[in-house]
Short mmCIF file of C-alpha atoms in Angstrom, two decimals:
data_model
loop_
_atom_site.label_atom_id
_atom_site.label_comp_id
_atom_site.label_asym_id
_atom_site.label_seq_id
_atom_site.Cartn_x
_atom_site.Cartn_y
_atom_site.Cartn_z
CA SER T 1335 0.00 0.00 0.00
CA GLN T 1336 1.01 3.60 -0.51
CA THR T 1337 2.16 5.68 2.43
CA ILE T 1338 3.52 9.15 2.90
CA HIS T 1339 6.01 10.19 5.56
CA GLN T 1340 6.67 13.69 6.73
CA TRP T 1341 9.19 14.84 9.32
CA PRO T 1342 9.79 16.31 11.73
CA ALA T 1343 6.37 16.57 13.34
CA THR T 1344 7.23 19.75 15.21
CA LEU T 1345 10.03 22.25 14.84
CA VAL T 1346 10.99 25.45 16.62
CA GLN T 1347 13.56 27.53 14.79
CA PRO T 1348 15.01 31.00 15.35
CA VAL T 1349 14.56 33.77 12.82
CA GLY T 1350 17.30 33.69 10.23
CA SER T 1351 18.06 29.99 10.60
CA PRO T 1352 17.80 27.51 7.69
CA LEU T 1353 14.96 25.04 7.20
CA SER T 1354 14.64 21.62 5.67
CA LEU T 1355 11.41 19.62 5.78
CA GLU T 1356 11.30 16.25 4.12
CA CYS T 1357 8.49 14.24 2.62
CA THR T 1358 8.75 10.77 1.13
CA VAL T 1359 6.20 8.55 -0.53
CA GLU T 1360 6.25 4.77 -0.61
CA GLY T 1361 4.45 2.25 -2.74
CA THR T 1362 4.08 4.26 -5.93
CA SER T 1363 6.21 5.73 -8.67
CA ASN T 1364 6.22 9.12 -10.40
CA PRO T 1365 3.67 10.70 -8.10
CA ASN T 1366 2.59 14.33 -8.28
CA LEU T 1367 3.82 15.96 -5.08
CA TYR T 1368 2.55 19.05 -3.28
CA TRP T 1369 3.54 21.30 -0.39
CA TYR T 1370 0.77 23.22 1.38
CA ARG T 1371 0.97 25.65 4.28
CA GLN T 1372 -1.71 26.38 6.83
CA ALA T 1373 -1.17 29.63 8.68
CA ALA T 1374 -2.90 30.14 12.03
CA GLY T 1375 -6.64 30.59 11.55
CA ARG T 1376 -6.45 30.24 7.80
CA GLY T 1377 -7.00 27.63 5.16
CA LEU T 1378 -4.37 25.73 3.26
CA GLN T 1379 -2.33 27.49 0.64
CA LEU T 1380 -0.51 25.64 -2.12
CA LEU T 1381 3.18 26.51 -2.08
CA PHE T 1382 4.79 24.16 -4.60
CA TYR T 1383 3.94 21.20 -6.77
CA SER T 1384 6.06 18.79 -8.74
CA VAL T 1385 5.20 16.45 -11.60
CA GLY T 1386 8.63 14.81 -11.78
CA ILE T 1387 12.23 14.76 -10.60
CA GLY T 1388 13.72 18.23 -10.71
CA GLN T 1389 10.42 19.76 -11.88
CA ILE T 1390 9.17 22.33 -9.37
CA SER T 1391 6.40 24.87 -9.82
CA SER T 1392 6.02 27.69 -7.34
CA GLU T 1393 2.57 29.02 -6.66
CA VAL T 1394 3.33 32.09 -4.58
CA PRO T 1395 6.38 34.32 -4.12
CA GLN T 1396 7.95 33.53 -0.82
CA ASN T 1397 10.96 32.89 1.28
CA LEU T 1398 10.82 29.15 0.65
CA SER T 1399 12.05 26.79 -2.04
CA ALA T 1400 11.37 23.18 -2.92
CA SER T 1401 13.37 20.41 -4.50
CA ARG T 1402 12.72 16.90 -5.73
CA PRO T 1403 16.03 15.09 -5.86
CA GLN T 1404 14.43 11.66 -6.16
CA ASP T 1405 11.17 10.40 -7.58
CA ARG T 1406 9.48 9.97 -4.21
CA GLN T 1407 11.25 12.64 -2.18
CA PHE T 1408 10.07 16.24 -1.84
CA ILE T 1409 11.98 18.76 0.27
CA LEU T 1410 10.92 22.18 1.46
CA SER T 1411 13.73 24.56 2.33
CA SER T 1412 14.63 28.04 3.39
CA LYS T 1413 18.00 29.72 3.75
CA LYS T 1414 16.76 32.22 6.35
CA LEU T 1415 13.47 31.79 8.14
CA LEU T 1416 11.12 34.67 8.81
CA LEU T 1417 8.53 34.93 11.55
CA SER T 1418 5.86 34.79 8.86
CA ASP T 1419 7.05 31.32 7.85
CA SER T 1420 5.44 29.87 10.96
CA GLY T 1421 2.60 27.49 10.24
CA PHE T 1422 1.55 23.94 9.63
CA TYR T 1423 3.14 22.43 6.53
CA LEU T 1424 1.51 19.54 4.75
CA CYS T 1425 2.91 17.36 2.03
CA ALA T 1426 0.56 15.52 -0.29
CA TRP T 1427 0.79 13.19 -3.24
CA ARG T 1428 -1.45 12.15 -6.09
CA LYS T 1429 -0.99 9.37 -8.56
CA THR T 1430 -0.07 10.78 -11.97
CA GLY T 1431 -2.97 10.31 -14.32
CA GLY T 1432 -4.75 8.44 -11.58
CA GLY T 1433 -7.65 10.71 -10.93
CA LEU T 1434 -8.33 12.78 -7.88
CA GLY T 1435 -7.08 10.72 -4.95
CA TYR T 1436 -4.86 12.96 -2.84
CA THR T 1437 -3.11 11.60 0.23
CA PHE T 1438 -1.77 13.97 2.87
CA GLY T 1439 1.09 13.52 5.29
CA SER T 1440 0.65 14.13 8.99
CA GLY T 1441 2.18 17.61 8.79
CA THR T 1442 4.98 19.60 10.40
CA ARG T 1443 4.20 22.34 12.90
CA LEU T 1444 6.88 25.03 12.40
CA THR T 1445 7.25 27.84 14.89
CA VAL T 1446 9.74 30.57 14.08
CA VAL T 1447 10.81 32.51 17.17
CA ALA K 579 -9.55 31.17 -11.08
CA GLN K 580 -11.30 28.88 -8.69
CA SER K 581 -12.19 29.75 -5.13
CA VAL K 582 -14.02 28.27 -2.20
CA THR K 583 -15.93 30.07 0.54
CA GLN K 584 -16.83 28.39 3.78
CA LEU K 585 -19.45 30.30 5.72
CA GLY K 586 -18.81 30.23 9.44
CA SER K 587 -15.35 29.69 10.83
CA HIS K 588 -16.85 28.06 13.94
CA VAL K 589 -19.96 25.93 14.25
CA SER K 590 -21.21 24.49 17.52
CA VAL K 591 -23.86 21.79 17.77
CA SER K 592 -25.17 19.51 20.47
CA GLU K 593 -24.44 15.81 20.40
CA GLY K 594 -27.17 14.15 18.33
CA ALA K 595 -28.07 17.32 16.46
CA LEU K 596 -27.82 17.91 12.73
CA VAL K 597 -24.46 19.06 11.41
CA LEU K 598 -24.49 21.50 8.49
CA LEU K 599 -21.25 22.98 7.21
CA ARG K 600 -21.58 25.37 4.28
CA CYS K 601 -19.39 25.58 1.21
CA ASN K 602 -19.81 27.68 -1.91
CA TYR K 603 -17.48 27.53 -4.85
CA SER K 604 -16.57 29.65 -7.81
CA SER K 605 -15.45 27.96 -10.98
CA SER K 606 -15.71 28.67 -14.68
CA VAL K 607 -15.99 24.97 -15.47
CA PRO K 608 -17.71 22.09 -13.70
CA PRO K 609 -15.53 21.47 -10.68
CA TYR K 610 -14.36 18.55 -8.68
CA LEU K 611 -15.25 19.17 -5.03
CA PHE K 612 -13.98 17.67 -1.81
CA TRP K 613 -14.52 17.73 1.91
CA TYR K 614 -11.61 16.96 4.23
CA VAL K 615 -11.43 16.65 8.00
CA GLN K 616 -8.44 17.57 10.10
CA TYR K 617 -7.93 16.51 13.71
CA PRO K 618 -5.50 18.57 15.84
CA ASN K 619 -1.94 18.44 14.58
CA GLN K 620 -2.76 15.83 11.98
CA GLY K 621 -2.97 15.73 8.23
CA LEU K 622 -6.15 15.83 6.22
CA GLN K 623 -8.47 12.90 5.78
CA LEU K 624 -10.83 12.73 2.84
CA LEU K 625 -14.49 12.59 3.83
CA LEU K 626 -16.01 12.58 0.37
CA LYS K 627 -15.64 13.91 -3.16
CA TYR K 628 -17.84 14.95 -6.06
CA THR K 629 -16.62 14.09 -9.54
CA SER K 630 -19.60 14.78 -11.81
CA ALA K 631 -21.49 11.60 -11.04
CA ALA K 632 -24.34 11.54 -8.51
CA THR K 633 -25.06 14.95 -7.01
CA LEU K 634 -25.60 13.47 -3.54
CA VAL K 635 -22.31 12.09 -2.34
CA LYS K 636 -21.98 9.83 0.67
CA GLY K 637 -18.75 9.75 2.60
CA ILE K 638 -17.22 8.20 5.64
CA ASN K 639 -18.42 8.54 9.23
CA GLY K 640 -22.01 9.22 8.15
CA PHE K 641 -21.31 12.45 6.31
CA GLU K 642 -22.81 13.38 2.99
CA ALA K 643 -22.83 16.40 0.69
CA GLU K 644 -25.04 17.57 -2.13
CA PHE K 645 -23.75 19.32 -5.20
CA LYS K 646 -26.14 22.08 -6.29
CA LYS K 647 -25.01 23.72 -9.48
CA SER K 648 -27.70 26.40 -9.40
CA GLU K 649 -26.53 27.50 -5.97
CA THR K 650 -22.82 26.78 -6.57
CA SER K 651 -22.87 24.98 -3.26
CA PHE K 652 -21.54 21.76 -1.79
CA HIS K 653 -22.74 21.76 1.82
CA LEU K 654 -21.69 18.97 4.20
CA THR K 655 -24.26 17.36 6.47
CA LYS K 656 -24.56 14.65 9.07
CA PRO K 657 -27.93 13.78 10.64
CA SER K 658 -26.63 13.23 14.15
CA ALA K 659 -23.42 14.69 15.55
CA HIS K 660 -21.07 12.62 17.64
CA MET K 661 -18.44 13.91 20.03
CA SER K 662 -15.76 12.39 17.81
CA ASP K 663 -16.86 14.67 14.95
CA ALA K 664 -15.24 17.66 16.65
CA ALA K 665 -12.53 18.75 14.23
CA GLU K 666 -11.79 21.23 11.49
CA TYR K 667 -13.42 20.71 8.13
CA PHE K 668 -12.18 21.98 4.81
CA CYS K 669 -13.99 22.27 1.53
CA ALA K 670 -11.79 22.17 -1.57
CA VAL K 671 -12.07 22.43 -5.33
CA SER K 672 -9.71 20.89 -7.83
CA ASP K 673 -8.74 22.45 -11.09
CA ARG K 674 -8.77 20.38 -14.24
CA ASP K 675 -5.21 21.09 -15.31
CA THR K 676 -4.19 17.49 -15.82
CA GLY K 677 -0.64 18.18 -14.75
CA ARG K 678 -1.19 20.37 -11.76
CA ARG K 679 -4.50 19.16 -10.38
CA ALA K 680 -3.90 20.99 -7.13
CA LEU K 681 -6.57 21.66 -4.55
CA THR K 682 -7.84 25.11 -3.62
CA PHE K 683 -9.10 25.09 -0.06
CA GLY K 684 -11.59 27.13 1.86
CA SER K 685 -10.53 28.73 5.12
CA GLY K 686 -12.02 25.91 7.17
CA THR K 687 -14.82 25.47 9.69
CA ARG K 688 -14.12 24.30 13.21
CA LEU K 689 -16.89 22.07 14.48
CA GLN K 690 -17.54 21.86 18.21
CA VAL K 691 -19.86 19.19 19.58
CA GLN K 692 -21.38 19.91 22.97
CA PRO K 693 -22.44 17.03 25.24
#
C-alpha cells in the first residue's frame, strides 16, 4: 500500500536559521507531489507542486524553495526563516494520471521565534 | 480562477443534532469538489468527493454532501453529531489542469460538539 512520511512533526527555529522539511512517498512511482501551508486561523495554501524529478512549480512568491532530488522525495527549504514562515506544513501526493485521490502527510508544525 | 468560501469559521452543535457545514465555490468549469477533515496536529483525511457523477455524495463517518449547481454549493451534512466529529473541516475544489490538479481550499470550519 502507498504511504507518505513527513518529518519532523514539530520544529521550533530562530529567525534567520535555515529550514529543511522532508516528505517521502512509498508504494508508488512518479507521483505528483505538493507542499501546502496552513497559517494560524487560515485555510491551506498551495506553495509548490512537482510532476517529476527536478520539476518544481512555485505558486506564490515567498521565502521558501522546494526540491525533488528523487522520484518519491520532496523537500521544502529556506536559507533564512522569517517569523511569517510559521505554520503547519503539509505534504501531499497524487498518482499521476490516476484521478483525484490525494493523500496527505501528517504535517509539520513550524514555529519561528 | 477557482475559489471556495466556507461560511462560518466556527460551528457548535449539540451531540445528536444535525451538522451542516456550508461551502460555496466559484469555478468557470464544472468542478471537482472535496470535503476533508483535520484533527488537531494531523494531516487531512478525505471525507467525500464529487466528480460529476451523482449529485448526492456519501462519505465516511455518516457524512454526505449535495452538489447544487444552481446555488454553486456543496454543503456537508450529518444527521446526528457525535463527540468524535469535533474537528476542522475543509472544503476544496480541484482544477482540471491534468498536470497540476492541485486543490484550492476554503478557510475551514471548526466544528464543536457539545455534550
